[in-house]
Coordinates of C-alpha atoms and ligand atoms in Angstrom, one line a residue:
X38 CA 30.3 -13.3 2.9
X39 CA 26.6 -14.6 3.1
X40 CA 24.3 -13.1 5.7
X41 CA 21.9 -14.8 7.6
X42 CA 19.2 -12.6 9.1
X43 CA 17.7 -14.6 11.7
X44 CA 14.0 -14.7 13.2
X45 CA 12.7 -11.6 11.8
X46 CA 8.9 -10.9 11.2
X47 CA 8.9 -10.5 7.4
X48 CA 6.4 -8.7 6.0
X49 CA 4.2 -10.7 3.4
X50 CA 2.0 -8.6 1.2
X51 CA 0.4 -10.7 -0.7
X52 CA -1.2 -12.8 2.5
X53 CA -1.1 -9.4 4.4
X54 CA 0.7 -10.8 7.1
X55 CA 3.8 -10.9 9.3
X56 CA 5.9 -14.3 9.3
X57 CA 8.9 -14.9 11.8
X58 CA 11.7 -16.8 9.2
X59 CA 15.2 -16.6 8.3
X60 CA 16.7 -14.8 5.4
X61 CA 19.9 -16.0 3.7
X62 CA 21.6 -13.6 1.4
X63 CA 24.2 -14.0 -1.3
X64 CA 25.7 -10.9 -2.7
X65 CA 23.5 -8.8 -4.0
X66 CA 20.2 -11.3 -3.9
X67 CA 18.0 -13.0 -1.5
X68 CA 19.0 -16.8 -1.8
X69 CA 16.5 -18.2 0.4
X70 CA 14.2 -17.2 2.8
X71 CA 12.7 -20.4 5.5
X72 CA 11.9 -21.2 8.9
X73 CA 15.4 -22.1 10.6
X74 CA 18.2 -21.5 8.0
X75 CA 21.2 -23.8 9.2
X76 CA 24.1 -21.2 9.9
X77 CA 27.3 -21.4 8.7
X78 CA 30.8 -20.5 10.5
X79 CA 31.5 -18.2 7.1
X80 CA 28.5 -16.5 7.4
X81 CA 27.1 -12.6 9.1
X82 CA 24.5 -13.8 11.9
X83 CA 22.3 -11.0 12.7
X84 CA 19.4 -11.3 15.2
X85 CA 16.5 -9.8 14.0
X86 CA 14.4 -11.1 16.6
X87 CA 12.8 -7.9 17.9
X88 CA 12.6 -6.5 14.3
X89 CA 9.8 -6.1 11.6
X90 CA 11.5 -6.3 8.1
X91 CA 9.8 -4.7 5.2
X92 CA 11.3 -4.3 1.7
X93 CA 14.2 -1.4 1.7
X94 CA 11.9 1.5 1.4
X95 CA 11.7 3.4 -1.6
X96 CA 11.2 7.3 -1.8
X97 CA 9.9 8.6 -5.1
X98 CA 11.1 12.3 -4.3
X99 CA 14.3 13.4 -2.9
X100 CA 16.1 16.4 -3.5
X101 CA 20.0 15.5 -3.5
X102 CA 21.4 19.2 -4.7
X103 CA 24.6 18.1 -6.2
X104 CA 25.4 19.1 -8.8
X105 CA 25.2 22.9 -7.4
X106 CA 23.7 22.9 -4.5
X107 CA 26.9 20.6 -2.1
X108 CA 26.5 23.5 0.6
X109 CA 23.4 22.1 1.6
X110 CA 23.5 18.2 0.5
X111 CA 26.0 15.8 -1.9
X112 CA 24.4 12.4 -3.5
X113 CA 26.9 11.1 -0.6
X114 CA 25.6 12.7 2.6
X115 CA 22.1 12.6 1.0
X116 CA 22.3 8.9 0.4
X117 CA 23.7 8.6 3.6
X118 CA 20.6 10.1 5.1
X119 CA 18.6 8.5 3.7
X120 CA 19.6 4.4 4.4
X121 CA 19.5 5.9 7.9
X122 CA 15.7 6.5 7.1
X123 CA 15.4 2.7 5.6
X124 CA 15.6 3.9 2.2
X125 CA 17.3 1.4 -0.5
X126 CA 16.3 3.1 -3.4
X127 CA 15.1 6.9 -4.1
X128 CA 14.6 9.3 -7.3
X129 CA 16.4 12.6 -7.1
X130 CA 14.7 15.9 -8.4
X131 CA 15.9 17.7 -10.9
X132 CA 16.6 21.1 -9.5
X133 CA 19.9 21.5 -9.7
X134 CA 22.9 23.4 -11.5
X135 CA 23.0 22.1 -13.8
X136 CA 20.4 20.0 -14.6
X137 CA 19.4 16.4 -15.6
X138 CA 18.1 17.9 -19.1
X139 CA 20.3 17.0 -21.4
X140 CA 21.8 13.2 -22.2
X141 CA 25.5 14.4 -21.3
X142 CA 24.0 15.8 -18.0
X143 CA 22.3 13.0 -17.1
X144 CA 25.3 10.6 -18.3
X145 CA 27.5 12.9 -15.7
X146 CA 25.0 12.4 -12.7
X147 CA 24.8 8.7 -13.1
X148 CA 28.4 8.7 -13.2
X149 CA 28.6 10.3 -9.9
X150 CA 26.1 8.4 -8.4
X151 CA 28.1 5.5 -9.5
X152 CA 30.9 6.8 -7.3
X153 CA 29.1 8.2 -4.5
X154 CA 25.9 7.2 -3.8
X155 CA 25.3 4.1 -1.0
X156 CA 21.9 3.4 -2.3
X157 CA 20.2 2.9 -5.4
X158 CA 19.4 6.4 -6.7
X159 CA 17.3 6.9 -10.0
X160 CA 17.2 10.5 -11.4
X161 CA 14.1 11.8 -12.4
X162 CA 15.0 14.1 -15.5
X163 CA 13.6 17.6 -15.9
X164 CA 10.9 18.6 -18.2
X165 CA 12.2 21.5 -19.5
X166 CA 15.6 22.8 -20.2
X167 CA 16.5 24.8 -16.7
X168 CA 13.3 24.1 -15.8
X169 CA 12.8 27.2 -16.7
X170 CA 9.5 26.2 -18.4
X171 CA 10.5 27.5 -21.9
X172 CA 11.9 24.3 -23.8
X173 CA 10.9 20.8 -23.5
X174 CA 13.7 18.3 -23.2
X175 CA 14.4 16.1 -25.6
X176 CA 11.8 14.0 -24.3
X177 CA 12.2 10.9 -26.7
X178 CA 16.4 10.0 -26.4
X179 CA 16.0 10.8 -22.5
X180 CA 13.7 8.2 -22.3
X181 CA 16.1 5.8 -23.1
X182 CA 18.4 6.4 -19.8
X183 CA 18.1 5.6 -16.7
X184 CA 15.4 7.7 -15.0
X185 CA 12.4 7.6 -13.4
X186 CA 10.3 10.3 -15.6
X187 CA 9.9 13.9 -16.0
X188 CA 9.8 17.0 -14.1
X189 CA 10.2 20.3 -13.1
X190 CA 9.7 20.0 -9.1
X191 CA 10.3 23.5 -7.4
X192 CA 7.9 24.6 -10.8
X193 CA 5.0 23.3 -12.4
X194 CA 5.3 22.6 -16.4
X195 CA 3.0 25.4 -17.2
X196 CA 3.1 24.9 -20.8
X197 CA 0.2 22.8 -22.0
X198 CA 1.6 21.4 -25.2
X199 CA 5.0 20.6 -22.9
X200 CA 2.3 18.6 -20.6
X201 CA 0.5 16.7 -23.7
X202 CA 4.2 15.5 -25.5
X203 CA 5.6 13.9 -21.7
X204 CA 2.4 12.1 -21.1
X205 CA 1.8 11.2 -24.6
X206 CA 6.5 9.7 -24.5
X207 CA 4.8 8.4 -21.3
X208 CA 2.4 5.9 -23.4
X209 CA 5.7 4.2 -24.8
X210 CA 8.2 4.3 -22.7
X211 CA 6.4 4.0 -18.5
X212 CA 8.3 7.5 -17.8
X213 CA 5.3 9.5 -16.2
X214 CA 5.1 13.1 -15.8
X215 CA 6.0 13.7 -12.6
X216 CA 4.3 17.2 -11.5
X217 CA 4.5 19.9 -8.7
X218 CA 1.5 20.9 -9.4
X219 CA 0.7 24.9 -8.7
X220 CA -1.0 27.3 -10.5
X221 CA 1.5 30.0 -10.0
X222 CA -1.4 33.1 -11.4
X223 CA -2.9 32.6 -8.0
X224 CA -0.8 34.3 -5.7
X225 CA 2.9 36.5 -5.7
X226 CA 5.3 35.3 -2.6
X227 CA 3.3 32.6 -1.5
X228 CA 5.1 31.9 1.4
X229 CA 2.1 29.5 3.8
X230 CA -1.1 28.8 3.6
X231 CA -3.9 30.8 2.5
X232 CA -6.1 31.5 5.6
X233 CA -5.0 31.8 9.5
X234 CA -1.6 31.6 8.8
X235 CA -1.3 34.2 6.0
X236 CA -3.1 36.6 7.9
X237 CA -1.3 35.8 11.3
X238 CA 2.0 36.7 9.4
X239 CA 0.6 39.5 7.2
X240 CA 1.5 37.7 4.1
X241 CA 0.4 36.5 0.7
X242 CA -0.9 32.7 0.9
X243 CA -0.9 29.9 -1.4
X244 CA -4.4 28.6 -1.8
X245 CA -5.3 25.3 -1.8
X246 CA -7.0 26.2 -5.7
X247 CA -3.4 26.8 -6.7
X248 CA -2.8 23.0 -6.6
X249 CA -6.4 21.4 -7.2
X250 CA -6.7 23.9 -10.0
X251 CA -3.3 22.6 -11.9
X252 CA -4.2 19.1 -10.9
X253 CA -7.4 19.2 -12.7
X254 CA -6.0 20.9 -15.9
X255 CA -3.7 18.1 -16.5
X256 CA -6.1 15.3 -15.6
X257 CA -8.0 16.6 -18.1
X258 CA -5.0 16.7 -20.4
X259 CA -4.3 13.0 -19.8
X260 CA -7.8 12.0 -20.3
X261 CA -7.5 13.2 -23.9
X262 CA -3.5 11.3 -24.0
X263 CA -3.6 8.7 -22.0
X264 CA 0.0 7.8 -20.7
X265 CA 0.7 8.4 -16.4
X266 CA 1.0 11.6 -14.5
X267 CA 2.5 11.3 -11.3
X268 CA 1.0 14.0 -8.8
X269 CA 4.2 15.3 -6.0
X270 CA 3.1 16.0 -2.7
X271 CA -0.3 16.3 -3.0
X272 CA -1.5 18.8 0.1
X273 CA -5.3 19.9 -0.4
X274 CA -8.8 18.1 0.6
X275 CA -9.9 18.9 -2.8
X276 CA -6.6 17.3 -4.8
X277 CA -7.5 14.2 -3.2
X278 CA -11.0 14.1 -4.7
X279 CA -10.3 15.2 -7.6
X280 CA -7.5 12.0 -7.7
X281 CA -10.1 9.7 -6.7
X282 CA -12.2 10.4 -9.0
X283 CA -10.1 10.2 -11.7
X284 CA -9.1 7.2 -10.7
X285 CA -12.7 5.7 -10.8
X286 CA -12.6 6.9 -14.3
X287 CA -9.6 4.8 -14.9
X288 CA -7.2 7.4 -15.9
X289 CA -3.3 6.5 -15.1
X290 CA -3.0 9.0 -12.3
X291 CA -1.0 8.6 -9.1
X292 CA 0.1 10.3 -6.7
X293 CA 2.2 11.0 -3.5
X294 CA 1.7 12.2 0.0
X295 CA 4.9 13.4 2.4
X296 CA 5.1 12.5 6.1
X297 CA 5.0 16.3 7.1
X298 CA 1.3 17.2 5.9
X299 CA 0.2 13.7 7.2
X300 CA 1.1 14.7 10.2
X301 CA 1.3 18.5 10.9
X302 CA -0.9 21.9 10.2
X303 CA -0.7 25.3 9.9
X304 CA -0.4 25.8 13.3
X305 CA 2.9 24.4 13.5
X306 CA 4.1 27.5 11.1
X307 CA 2.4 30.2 13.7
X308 CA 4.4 28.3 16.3
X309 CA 8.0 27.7 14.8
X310 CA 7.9 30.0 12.1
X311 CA 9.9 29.5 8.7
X312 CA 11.4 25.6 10.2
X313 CA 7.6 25.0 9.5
X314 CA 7.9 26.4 6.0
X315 CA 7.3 23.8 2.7
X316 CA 6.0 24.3 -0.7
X317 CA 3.3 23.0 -0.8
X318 CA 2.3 24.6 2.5
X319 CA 1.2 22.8 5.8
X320 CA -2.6 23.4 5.1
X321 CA -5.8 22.8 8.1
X322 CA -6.7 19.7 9.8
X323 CA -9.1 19.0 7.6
X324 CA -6.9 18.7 4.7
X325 CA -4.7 16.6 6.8
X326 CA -7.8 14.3 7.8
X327 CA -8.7 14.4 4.0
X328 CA -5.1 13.0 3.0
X329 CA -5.4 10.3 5.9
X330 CA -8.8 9.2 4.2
X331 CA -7.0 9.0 1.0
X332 CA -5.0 6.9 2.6
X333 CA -7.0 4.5 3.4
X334 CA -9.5 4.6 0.4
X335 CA -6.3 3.7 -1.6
X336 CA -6.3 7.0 -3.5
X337 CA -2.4 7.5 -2.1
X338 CA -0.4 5.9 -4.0
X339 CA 2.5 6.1 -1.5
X340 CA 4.2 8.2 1.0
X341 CA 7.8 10.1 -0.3
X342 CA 9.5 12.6 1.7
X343 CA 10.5 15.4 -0.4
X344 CA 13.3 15.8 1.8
X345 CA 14.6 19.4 0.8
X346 CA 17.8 19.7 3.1
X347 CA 18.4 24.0 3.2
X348 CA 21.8 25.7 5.3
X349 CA 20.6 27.5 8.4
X350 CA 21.3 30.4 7.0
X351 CA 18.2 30.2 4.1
X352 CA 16.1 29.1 7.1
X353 CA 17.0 32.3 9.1
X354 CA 14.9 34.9 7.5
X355 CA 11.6 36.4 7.8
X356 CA 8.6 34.2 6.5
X357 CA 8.9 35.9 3.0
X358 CA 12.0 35.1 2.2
X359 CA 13.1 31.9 3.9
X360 CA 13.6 28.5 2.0
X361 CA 10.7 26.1 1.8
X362 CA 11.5 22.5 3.2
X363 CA 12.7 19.8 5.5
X364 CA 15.1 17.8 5.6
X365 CA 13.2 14.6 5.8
X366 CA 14.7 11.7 4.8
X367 CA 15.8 10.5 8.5
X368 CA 12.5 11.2 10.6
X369 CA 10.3 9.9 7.7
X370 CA 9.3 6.4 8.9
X371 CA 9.2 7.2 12.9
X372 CA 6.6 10.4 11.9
X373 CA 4.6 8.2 9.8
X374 CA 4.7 5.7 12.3
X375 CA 3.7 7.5 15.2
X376 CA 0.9 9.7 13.4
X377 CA -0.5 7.3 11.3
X378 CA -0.2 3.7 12.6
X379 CA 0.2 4.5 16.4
X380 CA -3.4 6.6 15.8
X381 CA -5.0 3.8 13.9
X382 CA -5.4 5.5 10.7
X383 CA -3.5 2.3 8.9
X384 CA -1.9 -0.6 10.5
X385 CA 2.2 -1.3 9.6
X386 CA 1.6 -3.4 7.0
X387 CA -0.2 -0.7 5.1
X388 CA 2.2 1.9 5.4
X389 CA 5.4 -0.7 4.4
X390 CA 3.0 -1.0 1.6
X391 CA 2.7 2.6 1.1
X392 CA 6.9 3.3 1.6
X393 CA 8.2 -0.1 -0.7
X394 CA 5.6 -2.2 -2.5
X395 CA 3.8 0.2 -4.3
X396 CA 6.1 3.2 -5.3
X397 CA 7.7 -0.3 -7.0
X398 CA 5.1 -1.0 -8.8
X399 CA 4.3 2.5 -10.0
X400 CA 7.5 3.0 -11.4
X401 CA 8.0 -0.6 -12.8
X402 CA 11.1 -1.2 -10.4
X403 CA 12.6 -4.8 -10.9
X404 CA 13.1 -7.1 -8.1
X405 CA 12.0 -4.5 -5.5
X406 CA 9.4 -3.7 -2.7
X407 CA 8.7 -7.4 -2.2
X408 CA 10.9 -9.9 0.4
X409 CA 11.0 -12.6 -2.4
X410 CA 14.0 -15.1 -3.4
X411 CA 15.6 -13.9 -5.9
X412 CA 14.9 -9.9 -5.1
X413 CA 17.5 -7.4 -4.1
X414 CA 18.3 -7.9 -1.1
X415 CA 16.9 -4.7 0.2
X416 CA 15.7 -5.0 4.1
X417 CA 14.8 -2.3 6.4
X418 CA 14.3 -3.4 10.1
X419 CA 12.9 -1.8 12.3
X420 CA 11.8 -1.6 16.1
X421 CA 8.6 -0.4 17.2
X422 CA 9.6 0.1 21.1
X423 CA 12.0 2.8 20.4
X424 CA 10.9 6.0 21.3
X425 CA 13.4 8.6 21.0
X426 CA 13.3 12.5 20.7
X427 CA 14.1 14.3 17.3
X428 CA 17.6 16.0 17.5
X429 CA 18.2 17.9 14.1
X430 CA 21.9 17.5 15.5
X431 CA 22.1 14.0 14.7
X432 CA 21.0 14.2 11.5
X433 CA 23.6 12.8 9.0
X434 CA 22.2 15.0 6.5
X435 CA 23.7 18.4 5.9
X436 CA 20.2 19.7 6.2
X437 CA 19.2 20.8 9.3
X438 CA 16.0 22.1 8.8
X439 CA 13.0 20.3 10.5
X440 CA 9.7 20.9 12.0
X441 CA 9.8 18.1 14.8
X442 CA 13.0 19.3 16.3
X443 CA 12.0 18.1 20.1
X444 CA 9.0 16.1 19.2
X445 CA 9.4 12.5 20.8
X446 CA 8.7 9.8 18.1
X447 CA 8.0 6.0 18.3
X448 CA 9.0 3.4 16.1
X449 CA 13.2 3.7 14.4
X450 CA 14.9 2.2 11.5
X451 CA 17.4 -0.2 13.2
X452 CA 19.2 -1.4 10.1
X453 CA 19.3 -1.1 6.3
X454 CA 20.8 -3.4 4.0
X455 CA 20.5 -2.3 0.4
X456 CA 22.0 -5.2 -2.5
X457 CA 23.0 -7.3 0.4
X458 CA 25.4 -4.5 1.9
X459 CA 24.8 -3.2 5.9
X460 CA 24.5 0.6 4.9
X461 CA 22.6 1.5 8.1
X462 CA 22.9 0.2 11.8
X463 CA 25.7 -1.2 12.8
X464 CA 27.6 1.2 15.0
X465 CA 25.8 4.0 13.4
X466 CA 22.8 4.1 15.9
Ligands
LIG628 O1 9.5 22.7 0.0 C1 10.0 22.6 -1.1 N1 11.3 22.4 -1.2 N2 9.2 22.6 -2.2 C2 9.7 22.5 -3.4 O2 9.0 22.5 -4.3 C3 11.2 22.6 -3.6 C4 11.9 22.1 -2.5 C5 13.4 22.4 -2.5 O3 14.0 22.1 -3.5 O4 13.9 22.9 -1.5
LIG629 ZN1 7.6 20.2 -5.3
LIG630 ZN1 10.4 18.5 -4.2

């Protein structure tokens, strides 16, 4: 059955605008998109009158868990979670058991996201075996499958030479190294950021030269190779300098920012303890300002969620030993929404830009992150007039674990439809 979404303001990139038209789909494409689409008794009406439509957003960094890790997400609930958040298409990290570092392992996850998934879901492979940091992968006939690049998120790829072979493959084949970058020499449990909140809990602290310091030895690295190197969550003031500068010296360097250090500090750890827990840590405002202003200067490349859904249970423990993360697939929009957009750092276009458009074009993603004939059709409405208070029990995903439990947000995914299919909205609100 066709679908005819009707009236809603489209987003246009390219003429940085919104325009009010119709949207006909056919399977998985959009057919035609115009000003008053002549409906049909066979076709799905929706009025999307009250709704801005961007592209299905796309989320660069997800942790799924499965395989190993179903206690606390499957590629089904995860998926799930995440067409509720708008997304249509996101890469999973690789730290599972096992993982996505060998072809037959890889060849098995596809196959289950075949059968389970409800959204596009590209795996990003890891960069060493285990990423355990001692073997590379076999860099070359990976590059070959389906996935997004390489990476050992949870760890950084310590190993220099590993570093120089992925962004060298990189050259070739447009798989980047994808890099959580920390420079693990500069502190032991790490468990918050180094400053107020270390010393309010009495506990070692990651420092913000554990990241800047990794960031700039592989910069330097890919100066010398050439080839892209994808920075994760990028936390510190000085990260983002060090990115922009780069940049102006043309390297291929880009980079990602999560809607929980947009938006929140330190402080919120001193206040709710280990839910405020992430690697990297929730640094000072004026790292959070920083990241804003990279923002806007374009440095950013996009926004991702590292959504890092953890039991209760691993949440439950003393700042030490907890797990670090959120489960942040659901709240990721609305948070970026209200903090950025409703403050006037960036306006909505921007940040669609920042959640479809780009991460597209980073990672060379066909027929995506543009409302175009002959795309996907991949939509993600939303409504700006909802304001509504963040309930961790309504989360679809197994995970739990957030830092805005209680915080009222504005602005909601409505409705996603991902290859023409309503995975989000209706009746699910
Ligand atoms: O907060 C985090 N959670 N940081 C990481 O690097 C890993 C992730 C996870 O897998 O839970
Ligand atoms: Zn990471
Ligand atoms: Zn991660």
């Amino acid at each position: 059955m066709k679908i005819l979404l009707k009236n809603g303001k489209l987003v246009d990139f390219k003429n940085n605008c919104f325009v009010v038209r119709d949207v006909l789909i056919d399977g998985e494409y959009i057919e035609r998109i115009d000003r008053n689409i002549h409906s049909l008794q066979t076709y799905k009406v929706i009025d999307a009158k009250d709704f801005y439509v961007s592209p299905g957003f796309i989320d660069a960094h997800v942790h799924l868990r499965e395989p190993g890790g179903e206690d606390k997400e499957t590629i089904y609930t995860g998926t799930k979670a995440c067409a509720k958040g708008g997304f249509t298409h996101v890469f999973s990290m690789p730290n599972t058991q096992p993982g996505p570092d060998s072809k037959e392992n890889i060849e098995k996850l596809l196959e289950t996201i075949k059968k389970k998934a409800v959204i596009e879901v590209t795996p990003v492979a890891s960069a060493t075996k285990g990423i355990d940091g001692n073997e590379l992968v076999d860099v070359k006939e990976l590059s070959l499958m389906k996935i997004a690049g390489f990476s050992d998120d949870g760890y950084p790829v310590e190993n220099l030479e590993f570093v120089y072979k992925v962004l060298l493959n990189s050259l070739k084949t447009r798989k980047p190294l994808i890099t959580h970058s920390e420079d693990r020499s500069q502190f032991n449990t790490g468990a918050v950021n180094r400053g107020i909140c270390s010393e309010y809990f009495g506990v070692d602290g990651i420092p913000n030269s554990a990241e800047y310091n990794m960031i700039d030895r592989d910069l330097k690295i890919l100066e010398e190779t050439g080839g892209h190197l994808h920075i994760c969550h990028v936390s510190a003031k000085e990260s983002i300098d060090l990115i922009r500068n780069a940049k102006l010296k043309g390297l291929n360097v880009t980079c990602e920012v999560t809607p929980h250090h947009l938006s929140l500090t330190e402080k919120i750890v001193i206040e709710k303890g280990t839910a405020g827990k992430v690697n990297p840590p929730l640094r000072t405002e004026e790292d959070r300002l920083r990241l804003i202003q990279g923002i806007k200067d374009g440095t950013v490349d996009m926004i991702a969620t590292d959504h890092a859904p953890h039991d209760l249970d691993s949440k439950n423990k003393s700042i030490e030993h907890a797990s670090y993360g959120f489960s942040g697939a659901e709240t990721a929009f609305s948070v970026a929404y209200t903090y950025l957009v409703r403050e006037r750092a960036i306006n909505l276009i921007e940040l669609f830009r920042l959640m479809s458009y780009n991460p597209s074009k980073v990672f060379g993603l066909k027929r995506e992150g543009e409302i175009i004939e002959g795309y996907y059709a991949n939509l993600t409405l939303v409504d700006l007039t909802n304001e509504f208070r963040v309930d961790a029990e309504n989360f679809i995903s197994k995970g739990k674990n957030t830092p805005y439990q209680g915080a009222v947000l504005k602005g909601k995914v409505e409705m996603t439809i991902y290859k023409g299919k309503i995975v989000y909205g209706e009746g699910e609100r």
